Amino acid sequence: MYTSFLNFVNEEIVSCYNVQIFRKENQVKEIPNPIKLKETDEVTNEAVTTTLRRAISFYSSIQAHDGHWPAESAGPLFFLPPLVIALYVTGAMNEILTRAHQLEIKRYIYNHQNEDGGWGLHIEGHSTMFGSVLSYITLRLLGEEADSCAEDKAVVKGRKWILDHGGAVGIPSWGKFWLTVLGVYEWSGCNPMPPEFWLLPNCFPIHPGKMLCYCRLVYMPMSYLYGKRFVGRITGLVNALRQEMYTDAYQDINWNIARNTCAKEDLYYPHPLVQDMVWAILHNVAEPILACWPFSKLREKALKVAMEHVHYEDQSSRYLCIGSVEKVLCLIATWVEDPNGDAYKRHLARLPDYFWVAEDGMKMQSFGSQMWDAAFAVQAIMSSNLTEEFGPTLKKAHDFVKSSQVRDNPPGDFSKMYRHTSKGAWTFSIQDHGWQVSDCTAEGLKVALLYSQMSQELVGEKLEIEHLYDAVNVILSLQSENGGFPAWEQQRAYSWLEKFNPTEFFEDVMIEREYVECTSSALQGLALFKKFHPGHRINEIEHCISRALKYIHDTQNPDGSWYGCWGICYTYGTWFAVDALVACGMNYDNSPALQKACEFLLSKQLSDGGWGESYLSSANKEYTNLDGNRSNLVQTSWALISLIKAGQAKIDLTPIKRGIRLLINSQTDEGDFPQQEITGVFMKNCTLNYSSYRNIFPIWALGEYHRNVHCA
């Protein structure tokens, strides 16, 4: 019934069917035969340019008509189950998910079950209670029986893993929430999420408006559902699940103890004592008081305010929401408020925006990386000196970049709703999303500026200068006091607030903070803007660049690396930092920081000439090779781009040649590159697959080599 794909790293993410559709639309020409080099063969200009042409030709062939590249942005195993739970609770399961959808969801879950029977936080992770319980419940809600023999009794093995590890009481707090909404857990076993927090004065240090946008937007609908004590209809299946997932009888579970119970397999960020003390006071003192009149009136007011924020987020993001986790939470909150309301119906209409079907089944995207991927793809192709050959591809991408810029601020008094200015920004995905991101805006600005220097006959009309100014305004507005750049908004809270991080499996989720990647992108974008438009806000831009450069220097590790927060990990962070230093005119000869960066990267090169860094580097904050010292082509490309730009080629070209040879030899017959380990990460402990990276970054590395070595 199902086809197993046990080795995800060999999976081709873009389906053959979609490739053929795009290739027909894009009228792909014949490409040269692939090049294969022996260890003793010279890396010739012909070998590099042939591989480049084949790679760009293939990637152009899968470009969508609007100019972006459809690609997977998934990997966490907790994205999809809440949607299935929500649709089950609201009764919209079969309306939204056809039999084919449901089959593909089950196939995806089966394909990513670990050998021990459990499921991880993400598809490459060890088994966790969070991943296992949510995956098990999803299969059951989609019709699989508890004793099903499908996939070699995968459901039975999943339940055994859950019970062998203490049962569902050990699921982390987000899991407790969803189980409670479904009816297979109790609100008394959840730590409080009082909506009254939304009524606190803005000056209060733990006001939700001061939190990281992702944090406040997730707990916003959660607090509404908690305040309502909402529980779905208790069906026969729900009663069965109550009996299947616990080691004790459901009626005998001590829910007060369960509040702070978390399986050791899930515990990445243990709660500090002070946090558990606060939860105990809220649970045992505050909640009973708020349930009594007249204090219950306060709860009614808080619930109304929380839903005002839910509706504002829905409307300002055209019902996409900031991401898939919040999307499903807002969907069910609007249904609880009004099952027949327009808000709920509009949420349902935008669910397909999150769906992605691949060879391993159907999954739910984070929210898409269309603009992010397009900005990198354009720069990769431009690096090759082959732009004249791929004018149609670049023109379509240019149209997408221009149409993706956000042209307005959030509606109404957006500062009252704790939103930042967004006019002129680029989002991570599409314009509808509406959420400004510092590095996406900077990368969008960079490519718009690069396009402005090219022939309009080749790439189309350039972006109006006023829109460039708007992008600069957004970037300048986001810099922190220490010179670094956060992702979405200015930092609004103190670092001690992280002690109240309620998630057990993430770190650094409570407040906005600075990132080397965002700082680098902002610095590069502003430096390029200053070069082409030296008269606009020059003093502010120069001051901003100077402070950002200091942040880059200050955050370099003693071994020469930088920690990357959105990609894995030290290789990723170092690439961004090197690009920033080079954008400020530094090179190997005049920059000790670049020299140290090169030394770090060279020390991690593997025997086959590549680089391969595990997601464990992000979680453990220590560089860790992939199992078996395997190379990863994306990370190899990041390292090669860094070494080439830093000037290592003038010192010793040999290690760069070895890496380039690996890229050339790894190309497939079609001009593609193989899908390997995931290279994206977030919140330190969870991976995210950017499937376009496997095309973009080998092109970029080969392009930089072609331009800076062969054509220099």
XYZ file of C-alpha atoms in Angstrom:
712
model
C 0.000 0.000 0.000
C 2.857 2.344 0.778
C 6.294 2.762 -0.694
C 9.055 3.147 1.863
C 11.843 5.624 1.350
C 14.132 4.793 4.218
C 17.030 6.875 2.964
C 15.728 10.422 2.712
C 19.087 11.830 1.679
C 18.771 10.130 -1.698
C 15.245 11.398 -2.316
C 14.552 13.729 -5.208
C 12.329 16.457 -3.795
C 11.034 17.904 -7.063
C 8.788 15.227 -8.512
C 9.419 13.972 -12.024
C 5.868 14.953 -12.945
C 6.357 18.595 -11.938
C 9.773 18.728 -13.575
C 8.261 17.635 -16.881
C 5.509 20.267 -16.630
C 7.978 23.066 -15.954
C 10.394 21.827 -18.603
C 7.657 21.850 -21.198
C 6.650 25.360 -20.171
C 10.239 26.613 -20.140
C 11.237 24.916 -23.415
C 14.501 23.434 -22.194
C 17.245 23.012 -24.757
C 19.647 20.121 -25.024
C 22.400 20.293 -22.418
C 25.998 19.075 -22.724
C 27.033 15.697 -21.390
C 28.144 15.642 -17.744
C 31.791 16.050 -16.825
C 33.552 13.561 -14.575
C 37.041 14.319 -13.289
C 39.568 11.931 -11.825
C 41.562 12.950 -8.783
C 44.536 13.649 -11.018
C 42.581 15.599 -13.652
C 42.914 19.346 -13.836
C 39.848 21.427 -13.003
C 39.660 23.169 -16.351
C 37.626 26.181 -17.409
C 35.707 23.913 -19.792
C 34.775 21.512 -17.004
C 33.557 24.340 -14.788
C 31.575 26.216 -17.458
C 30.017 23.012 -18.815
C 28.886 22.024 -15.316
C 27.585 25.541 -14.742
C 25.591 25.590 -17.984
C 24.089 22.201 -17.213
C 23.212 23.248 -13.658
C 21.631 26.579 -14.608
C 19.800 24.985 -17.530
C 18.263 22.377 -15.256
C 17.366 24.916 -12.583
C 15.854 27.237 -15.187
C 13.737 24.346 -16.403
C 11.920 24.046 -13.067
C 11.240 27.772 -12.655
C 7.536 28.619 -12.288
C 5.781 30.970 -14.696
C 5.777 33.835 -12.155
C 9.566 33.634 -11.750
C 10.020 31.827 -8.445
C 11.231 28.260 -7.920
C 8.679 26.005 -6.183
C 10.518 24.037 -3.539
C 10.061 22.214 -0.292
C 10.477 24.046 2.992
C 9.649 21.346 5.520
C 11.191 18.715 7.791
C 9.707 19.199 11.286
C 7.270 16.430 12.154
C 5.100 18.685 14.329
C 3.828 20.889 11.471
C 1.246 18.536 9.983
C -0.361 16.672 12.949
C -1.953 19.814 14.499
C -3.695 20.459 11.178
C -5.144 16.935 11.157
C -6.243 17.364 14.781
C -7.825 20.746 14.014
C -9.688 19.418 10.975
C -10.908 16.432 12.985
C -12.169 18.701 15.772
C -13.866 21.138 13.387
C -15.335 18.364 11.256
C -13.669 19.621 8.083
C -11.306 16.681 7.567
C -12.874 15.257 4.430
C -13.748 18.690 3.088
C -10.104 19.785 3.044
C -8.219 16.504 2.781
C -9.340 14.164 0.019
C -8.680 10.463 0.255
C -5.543 11.005 -1.833
C -4.341 13.749 0.536
C -4.910 11.499 3.525
C -3.089 8.622 1.875
C -0.079 10.827 1.151
C -0.026 12.153 4.721
C 0.030 8.609 6.083
C 2.766 7.696 3.627
C 4.855 10.654 4.804
C 4.508 9.649 8.447
C 5.326 6.006 7.744
C 8.353 6.960 5.661
C 9.871 8.944 8.515
C 9.304 6.497 11.337
C 12.575 5.601 13.028
C 13.784 2.037 13.312
C 12.955 1.974 17.037
C 9.296 2.653 16.219
C 9.172 6.287 17.260
C 9.242 9.570 15.375
C 11.542 12.532 15.906
C 11.071 16.267 16.304
C 12.183 16.416 12.674
C 12.790 13.808 10.002
C 16.498 13.414 10.781
C 16.142 13.419 14.565
C 16.055 10.711 17.215
C 12.664 9.542 18.444
C 10.842 11.900 20.799
C 7.565 11.761 22.687
C 6.384 14.893 20.851
C 7.003 13.461 17.390
C 5.828 9.964 18.285
C 2.533 10.863 19.972
C 1.543 13.410 17.337
C 2.416 11.042 14.488
C 0.594 8.137 16.136
C -2.524 10.237 16.726
C -2.458 11.502 13.152
C -2.420 7.979 11.779
C -5.301 7.004 14.022
C -7.365 10.071 13.077
C -6.755 9.245 9.424
C -8.306 5.829 9.845
C -5.464 3.487 10.795
C -6.396 0.949 13.458
C -4.400 0.521 16.652
C -3.536 -3.037 15.621
C -2.971 -2.190 11.951
C -0.505 -4.414 10.107
C 0.304 -1.690 7.561
C 3.995 -0.999 7.009
C 5.122 -3.942 9.112
C 2.891 -2.971 12.057
C 4.227 0.580 12.186
C 1.273 1.826 14.265
C 1.753 -0.971 16.780
C 5.469 -0.202 16.999
C 4.731 3.497 17.436
C 2.397 2.849 20.345
C 4.929 0.491 21.922
C 7.611 3.193 21.746
C 5.255 5.662 23.442
C 4.353 3.284 26.269
C 7.919 2.043 26.712
C 9.013 5.650 27.293
C 6.446 6.550 29.903
C 3.337 7.329 27.873
C 1.876 10.559 26.571
C 2.113 12.360 29.928
C 5.734 12.994 28.927
C 4.850 14.987 25.828
C 6.165 18.594 25.899
C 3.878 21.557 26.528
C 2.883 22.174 22.882
C 1.881 18.515 22.652
C -0.090 18.713 25.898
C -1.991 21.643 24.408
C -2.987 19.821 21.218
C -3.881 16.618 23.038
C -6.132 18.647 25.325
C -7.891 20.346 22.417
C -8.499 16.908 20.911
C -9.789 15.580 24.238
C -7.095 13.052 25.105
C -5.456 15.143 27.834
C -6.751 17.577 30.468
C -6.324 21.335 30.844
C -5.400 20.718 34.487
C -2.285 18.979 33.157
C -1.188 22.055 31.201
C 0.767 24.983 32.539
C -1.321 28.157 32.385
C -1.491 30.345 29.283
C -3.654 33.134 30.709
C -5.024 35.557 28.096
C -4.911 38.246 30.791
C -1.281 38.822 29.773
C -2.716 40.818 26.849
C -4.240 43.259 29.358
C -0.952 44.099 31.068
C 0.388 47.649 30.675
C 2.819 47.976 27.755
C 5.574 48.968 30.181
C 5.343 45.612 31.918
C 8.581 43.651 31.250
C 6.830 40.392 30.312
C 4.135 41.916 28.122
C 3.492 39.724 25.029
C 4.151 42.698 22.758
C 7.784 42.626 23.841
C 8.279 38.991 22.909
C 9.672 37.502 19.719
C 6.911 37.740 17.140
C 6.784 33.967 16.655
C 6.415 33.422 20.372
C 3.636 35.944 20.918
C 1.749 34.910 17.770
C 1.778 31.238 18.773
C 0.685 31.857 22.353
C -1.929 34.428 21.270
C -4.461 31.856 19.948
C -3.227 29.321 22.498
C -4.154 31.719 25.305
C -7.611 32.169 23.805
C -8.258 28.430 23.622
C -6.810 27.952 27.113
C -8.979 30.757 28.488
C -12.054 29.193 26.912
C -10.967 25.744 28.180
C -12.002 24.478 24.787
C -12.124 20.715 24.206
C -13.333 19.007 21.060
C -16.177 16.504 20.968
C -15.343 13.299 22.838
C -15.876 10.633 20.189
C -15.375 6.901 20.337
C -11.962 7.331 18.718
C -10.966 9.981 21.270
C -11.959 7.627 24.090
C -9.929 4.869 22.456
C -6.876 7.125 22.249
C -7.228 7.914 25.948
C -6.791 4.214 26.639
C -3.992 3.617 24.146
C -1.397 6.241 25.011
C -0.941 6.110 28.775
C 0.663 3.625 31.112
C -1.999 4.369 33.752
C -5.745 4.367 33.339
C -6.835 7.773 32.076
C -8.984 8.486 35.139
C -6.061 7.699 37.476
C -3.518 10.121 35.960
C -2.260 12.831 38.320
C -2.594 15.805 35.996
C -0.888 18.216 38.384
C 2.278 16.124 38.271
C 1.866 15.694 34.518
C 2.026 19.492 34.066
C 5.802 19.473 34.447
C 6.509 15.975 33.158
C 8.627 15.841 30.017
C 10.277 12.791 28.454
C 14.047 12.929 28.600
C 14.206 12.337 24.838
C 12.433 15.688 24.317
C 14.111 17.771 27.002
C 16.468 20.185 25.239
C 15.694 23.249 27.370
C 14.769 22.258 30.957
C 12.570 24.741 32.808
C 14.494 26.757 35.411
C 13.097 26.519 38.938
C 11.812 30.089 38.827
C 9.643 29.238 35.808
C 8.080 26.209 37.478
C 7.389 28.352 40.553
C 5.558 30.923 38.424
C 3.492 28.206 36.724
C 2.587 26.734 40.116
C 1.372 30.096 41.431
C -0.636 30.784 38.306
C -2.105 27.265 38.275
C -2.913 26.935 41.959
C -3.738 30.542 42.910
C -4.413 32.837 39.956
C -6.522 30.495 37.824
C -9.038 29.576 40.562
C -9.489 33.288 41.329
C -9.984 34.234 37.689
C -12.648 31.563 37.366
C -14.813 33.277 40.003
C -17.042 36.306 39.626
C -16.279 39.219 39.389
C -12.764 38.284 38.211
C -14.279 36.160 35.461
C -15.248 39.443 33.791
C -11.556 40.136 33.400
C -11.141 36.866 31.545
C -13.965 37.732 29.197
C -12.261 41.009 28.373
C -8.898 39.260 27.913
C -10.402 36.712 25.535
C -11.869 39.516 23.442
C -8.516 41.300 23.240
C -6.697 38.083 22.328
C -9.111 37.457 19.459
C -8.718 41.040 18.252
C -5.037 40.269 17.835
C -5.814 36.963 16.110
C -8.061 38.713 13.601
C -5.517 41.464 13.016
C -2.808 38.941 12.234
C -5.167 37.014 9.970
C -6.168 40.091 7.995
C -2.709 41.621 7.716
C -1.256 38.318 6.429
C -4.215 37.544 4.135
C -4.914 34.497 6.318
C -1.487 32.998 5.681
C -0.222 33.894 9.180
C 3.457 34.065 10.064
C 3.940 30.305 9.837
C 2.293 26.895 9.824
C 2.222 26.476 13.616
C 0.336 29.726 14.144
C -1.795 29.191 11.031
C -3.491 26.109 12.484
C -3.862 27.714 15.913
C -5.599 30.761 14.434
C -7.769 28.517 12.269
C -9.158 26.596 15.224
C -9.463 29.757 17.368
C -11.642 31.416 14.724
C -13.745 28.236 14.481
C -14.254 28.168 18.248
C -15.299 31.819 18.152
C -17.683 31.323 15.205
C -17.855 28.025 13.268
C -19.779 29.771 10.484
C -17.693 32.944 10.440
C -15.854 34.379 7.455
C -12.520 34.257 9.286
C -12.648 30.477 9.644
C -13.731 30.030 6.018
C -10.894 32.230 4.796
C -8.451 30.190 6.847
C -9.640 27.016 5.190
C -9.230 28.597 1.744
C -5.532 29.266 2.318
C -4.568 25.894 3.744
C -3.403 24.559 0.334
C -0.720 27.272 0.324
C 1.037 25.146 2.938
C 0.763 21.738 1.275
C 3.688 20.062 -0.471
C 3.663 16.611 -2.044
C 6.928 14.823 -2.754
C 8.177 11.287 -3.183
C 7.990 10.688 0.558
C 4.361 11.859 0.838
C 2.478 15.041 1.682
C 3.778 17.421 4.278
C 3.061 20.901 5.571
C 5.515 23.666 4.691
C 6.892 26.133 7.214
C 5.337 28.892 5.092
C 7.467 28.790 1.976
C 10.825 30.329 1.064
C 9.958 31.664 -2.381
C 11.573 35.092 -2.104
C 14.537 33.878 -0.087
C 15.340 31.172 -2.637
C 14.783 33.509 -5.601
C 17.149 36.156 -4.212
C 19.914 33.593 -3.761
C 19.210 31.946 -7.121
C 19.551 35.267 -8.943
C 22.863 36.018 -7.255
C 24.099 32.508 -7.993
C 23.302 32.797 -11.704
C 24.765 36.309 -11.885
C 27.998 35.075 -10.313
C 28.615 32.817 -13.309
C 29.278 35.459 -15.988
C 26.732 33.542 -18.085
C 23.858 35.989 -17.619
C 23.438 36.671 -21.345
C 22.672 32.984 -21.898
C 19.979 32.896 -19.229
C 18.236 36.201 -19.774
C 14.684 34.735 -19.806
C 15.292 33.016 -16.476
C 16.639 36.191 -14.909
C 13.837 38.312 -16.336
C 11.152 36.065 -14.864
C 12.935 36.071 -11.517
C 13.204 39.868 -11.695
C 9.447 40.127 -12.198
C 8.915 37.943 -9.144
C 11.296 40.023 -7.009
C 9.545 43.255 -7.983
C 6.057 41.866 -7.393
C 7.055 40.390 -4.030
C 8.055 43.632 -2.340
C 5.653 44.756 0.383
C 4.260 48.138 -0.644
C 2.341 49.099 2.505
C 2.625 49.033 6.260
C 0.329 46.734 8.246
C -3.214 48.132 8.396
C -4.422 50.680 10.921
C -2.444 51.616 14.008
C 0.064 48.817 13.566
C 2.299 49.876 16.446
C -0.677 49.356 18.793
C -0.775 45.775 17.513
C 2.984 45.420 18.162
C 3.867 45.361 14.469
C 6.863 47.028 12.843
C 6.954 49.086 9.667
C 6.925 46.854 6.586
C 6.587 49.233 3.624
C 9.476 48.433 1.281
C 10.318 45.100 2.874
C 10.566 41.669 1.372
C 9.167 38.676 3.207
C 10.582 35.191 3.327
C 7.895 33.946 0.984
C 5.438 36.137 -0.934
C 3.952 39.617 -0.662
C 0.708 38.348 0.888
C 2.646 37.121 3.910
C 3.347 40.711 4.881
C 6.004 40.047 7.539
C 9.150 42.076 7.017
C 12.420 40.220 7.559
C 15.722 42.093 7.756
C 17.829 39.665 5.733
C 15.106 38.968 3.162
C 14.694 42.718 2.668
C 18.440 43.162 2.316
C 18.807 40.281 -0.138
C 15.852 41.654 -2.117
C 17.513 45.067 -2.169
C 20.788 43.521 -3.346
C 19.266 41.729 -6.302
C 17.143 44.762 -7.237
C 20.321 46.854 -7.296
C 22.190 44.255 -9.345
C 19.333 44.131 -11.834
C 19.381 47.932 -12.084
C 22.881 47.743 -13.572
C 21.867 45.304 -16.308
C 20.314 45.832 -19.708
C 16.557 46.332 -19.423
C 16.178 44.511 -22.725
C 17.657 41.448 -21.043
C 16.039 41.550 -17.583
C 13.164 44.022 -17.801
C 12.491 47.373 -16.173
C 14.339 48.128 -12.976
C 12.617 48.734 -9.662
C 11.618 52.346 -9.074
C 14.080 54.231 -6.909
C 11.398 55.137 -4.355
C 10.918 51.431 -3.664
C 14.655 51.056 -3.105
C 14.490 53.913 -0.612
C 11.616 52.168 1.173
C 13.724 49.011 1.536
C 16.603 51.032 2.966
C 14.232 52.605 5.479
C 13.140 49.186 6.727
C 16.710 47.932 7.074
C 17.923 51.014 8.938
C 14.956 50.819 11.317
C 15.882 47.352 12.556
C 19.478 47.705 13.765
C 20.092 47.000 17.457
C 22.258 48.985 19.839
C 25.103 46.466 19.573
C 25.220 46.937 15.785
C 23.674 43.586 14.939
C 20.399 42.961 13.174
C 17.464 40.892 14.414
C 15.212 39.100 11.968
C 11.703 40.576 12.217
C 11.530 43.386 14.738
C 13.657 45.500 17.033
C 14.601 43.880 20.310
C 12.021 44.918 22.885
C 12.736 42.799 25.960
C 15.519 41.861 28.352
C 17.510 38.662 27.928
C 16.382 37.330 31.332
C 12.948 36.766 29.824
C 14.389 33.617 28.205
C 14.225 31.966 31.620
C 10.484 31.786 31.016
C 10.798 29.904 27.735
C 7.904 27.443 28.093
C 8.987 25.140 25.268
C 11.136 22.228 26.273
C 12.549 21.496 22.805
C 13.595 24.975 21.576
C 16.049 27.586 22.790
C 16.019 31.368 22.362
C 12.320 31.695 21.576
C 11.159 34.464 23.912
C 12.841 37.602 22.632
C 14.157 38.959 19.377
C 17.947 38.840 19.117
C 20.690 39.608 16.644
C 22.017 37.135 14.077
C 25.212 37.151 12.080
C 23.227 36.185 8.967
C 20.793 39.095 9.232
C 23.589 41.499 10.085
C 25.654 40.370 7.112
C 22.780 40.644 4.648
C 21.847 44.104 5.929
C 25.446 45.287 5.730
C 25.881 43.948 2.193
C 22.616 45.457 0.999
C 23.420 48.880 2.405
C 26.999 48.796 1.101
C 25.774 48.033 -2.410
C 23.087 50.704 -2.168
C 25.669 53.276 -1.059
C 27.809 52.385 -4.079
C 25.009 53.028 -6.580
C 23.128 55.774 -4.689
C 25.751 57.643 -2.646
C 23.572 60.663 -1.963
C 20.731 59.049 -0.005
C 20.913 58.989 3.818
C 24.659 58.607 3.483
C 25.620 59.461 7.068
C 23.065 57.078 8.559
C 24.053 54.287 6.189
C 27.763 54.664 6.853
C 27.163 54.723 10.616
C 24.957 51.644 10.330
C 27.534 49.744 8.277
C 30.311 50.655 10.716
C 28.340 49.359 13.690
C 27.303 46.208 11.833
C 30.908 45.521 10.885
C 31.925 45.821 14.534
C 29.212 43.304 15.448
C 30.576 40.856 12.867
C 34.070 41.167 14.315
C 32.847 40.931 17.898
C 30.925 37.696 17.316
C 33.708 35.710 15.656
C 34.615 32.639 17.677
C 38.216 31.996 18.777
C 38.568 29.231 16.167
C 37.674 31.690 13.371
C 34.068 30.573 12.862
C 30.697 32.201 13.391
C 27.620 30.420 14.755
C 24.786 30.373 12.236
C 21.236 30.313 13.594
C 19.252 29.660 10.399
C 21.515 27.185 8.630
C 23.852 24.400 9.760
C 25.780 25.851 11.402
C 29.316 27.160 11.729
C 29.820 26.675 7.996
C 26.691 28.717 7.302
C 27.453 31.500 9.761
C 31.025 31.778 8.529
C 29.868 32.159 4.909
C 27.655 35.106 5.851
C 30.336 36.745 7.970
C 32.973 36.416 5.239
C 30.613 37.996 2.714
C 30.073 40.929 5.080
C 33.773 41.523 5.596
C 34.484 41.341 1.867
C 31.629 43.763 1.167
C 33.466 46.280 3.370
C 36.625 46.021 1.286
C 38.514 43.506 3.389
C 40.619 40.694 1.977
C 42.953 37.955 3.108
C 45.923 40.317 3.254
C 44.400 43.057 5.412
C 41.935 41.138 7.602
C 43.007 38.813 10.425
C 39.336 37.841 10.772
C 39.274 36.519 7.197
C 42.559 34.698 7.717
C 41.127 32.974 10.789
C 37.929 32.146 8.907
C 39.920 30.466 6.136
C 41.960 28.522 8.660
C 38.766 27.315 10.321
C 37.186 26.191 7.061
C 40.337 24.460 5.833
C 40.578 22.588 9.131
C 37.134 21.069 8.476
C 37.710 19.956 4.884
C 37.164 16.220 4.431
C 39.211 13.666 2.554
C 36.985 13.839 -0.565
C 37.455 17.608 -0.782
C 34.083 18.535 0.645
C 32.562 19.699 3.918
C 29.776 18.068 5.899
C 28.364 19.454 9.153
C 25.676 17.752 11.247
C 22.593 19.469 12.668
C 24.041 18.434 16.032
C 26.438 21.372 15.696
C 23.464 23.695 16.135
C 21.993 21.837 19.087
C 25.267 21.167 20.917
C 27.030 24.389 19.868
C 30.102 22.437 18.828
C 31.183 21.646 15.271
C 30.197 18.078 14.470
C 30.821 16.206 11.221
C 28.078 14.232 9.551
C 28.042 10.518 10.356
C 30.775 8.706 8.477
C 32.482 12.014 7.669
C 30.226 12.409 4.642
C 30.323 15.561 2.551
C 27.277 17.700 1.915
C 27.280 19.609 -1.386
C 25.426 22.636 -0.017
C 27.820 23.052 2.890
C 30.734 22.370 0.565
C 29.484 25.233 -1.590
C 29.188 27.588 1.396
C 32.767 26.823 2.356
C 34.046 27.240 -1.210
C 32.283 30.584 -1.701
C 33.789 31.788 1.571
C 37.317 30.680 0.684
C 37.148 32.139 -2.821
C 35.797 35.505 -1.681
C 38.201 35.707 1.251
C 41.187 35.350 -1.109
C 42.341 31.851 -0.207
C 42.839 31.119 -3.929
C 45.844 33.459 -3.972
C 47.390 31.636 -1.038
C 46.721 28.027 -2.030
C 44.228 27.032 -4.702
C 44.522 23.284 -4.086
C 41.829 22.880 -1.375
C 39.399 24.947 -3.455
C 40.063 22.809 -6.531
C 39.356 19.678 -4.532
C 35.982 21.034 -3.481
C 35.112 22.189 -6.998
C 36.032 18.755 -8.355
C 33.595 17.175 -5.881
C 30.778 19.461 -7.098
C 31.503 18.674 -10.745
C 31.578 14.937 -10.151
C 28.365 15.011 -8.102
C 26.162 16.500 -10.804
C 23.447 14.186 -12.143
C 22.802 13.404 -15.778
C 19.964 15.967 -15.885
C 22.131 18.764 -14.466
C 20.609 18.473 -10.986
C 22.476 17.764 -7.757
C 21.459 15.035 -5.281
C 19.285 15.784 -2.272
C 21.363 15.157 0.819
C 21.069 15.965 4.504
C 19.001 18.940 5.609
C 21.015 22.152 5.942
C 18.460 24.543 7.465
C 17.800 24.931 11.173
C 15.821 27.095 13.584
C 15.609 27.651 17.332
C 18.841 25.673 17.775
C 17.190 22.255 17.819
C 15.031 21.667 14.743
C 15.971 21.271 11.097
C 14.256 22.688 8.011
C 14.856 21.423 4.499
C 15.424 24.004 1.754
C 15.387 21.753 -1.263
C 16.433 24.516 -3.691
C 19.716 24.915 -1.847
C 21.070 21.820 -3.565
C 20.800 23.665 -6.907
C 21.496 27.253 -5.868
C 24.715 26.899 -3.944
C 26.678 24.556 -6.214
C 25.844 26.996 -9.042
C 27.019 29.875 -6.881
C 30.270 28.187 -5.856
C 31.064 27.148 -9.424
C 30.181 30.660 -10.607
C 32.490 32.327 -8.103
C 35.279 29.954 -9.084
C 34.709 30.620 -12.784
C 34.656 34.394 -12.307
C 37.372 34.814 -9.682
C 39.823 32.086 -10.703
C 39.485 31.331 -14.403
C 38.351 34.794 -15.512
C 40.361 36.851 -13.020
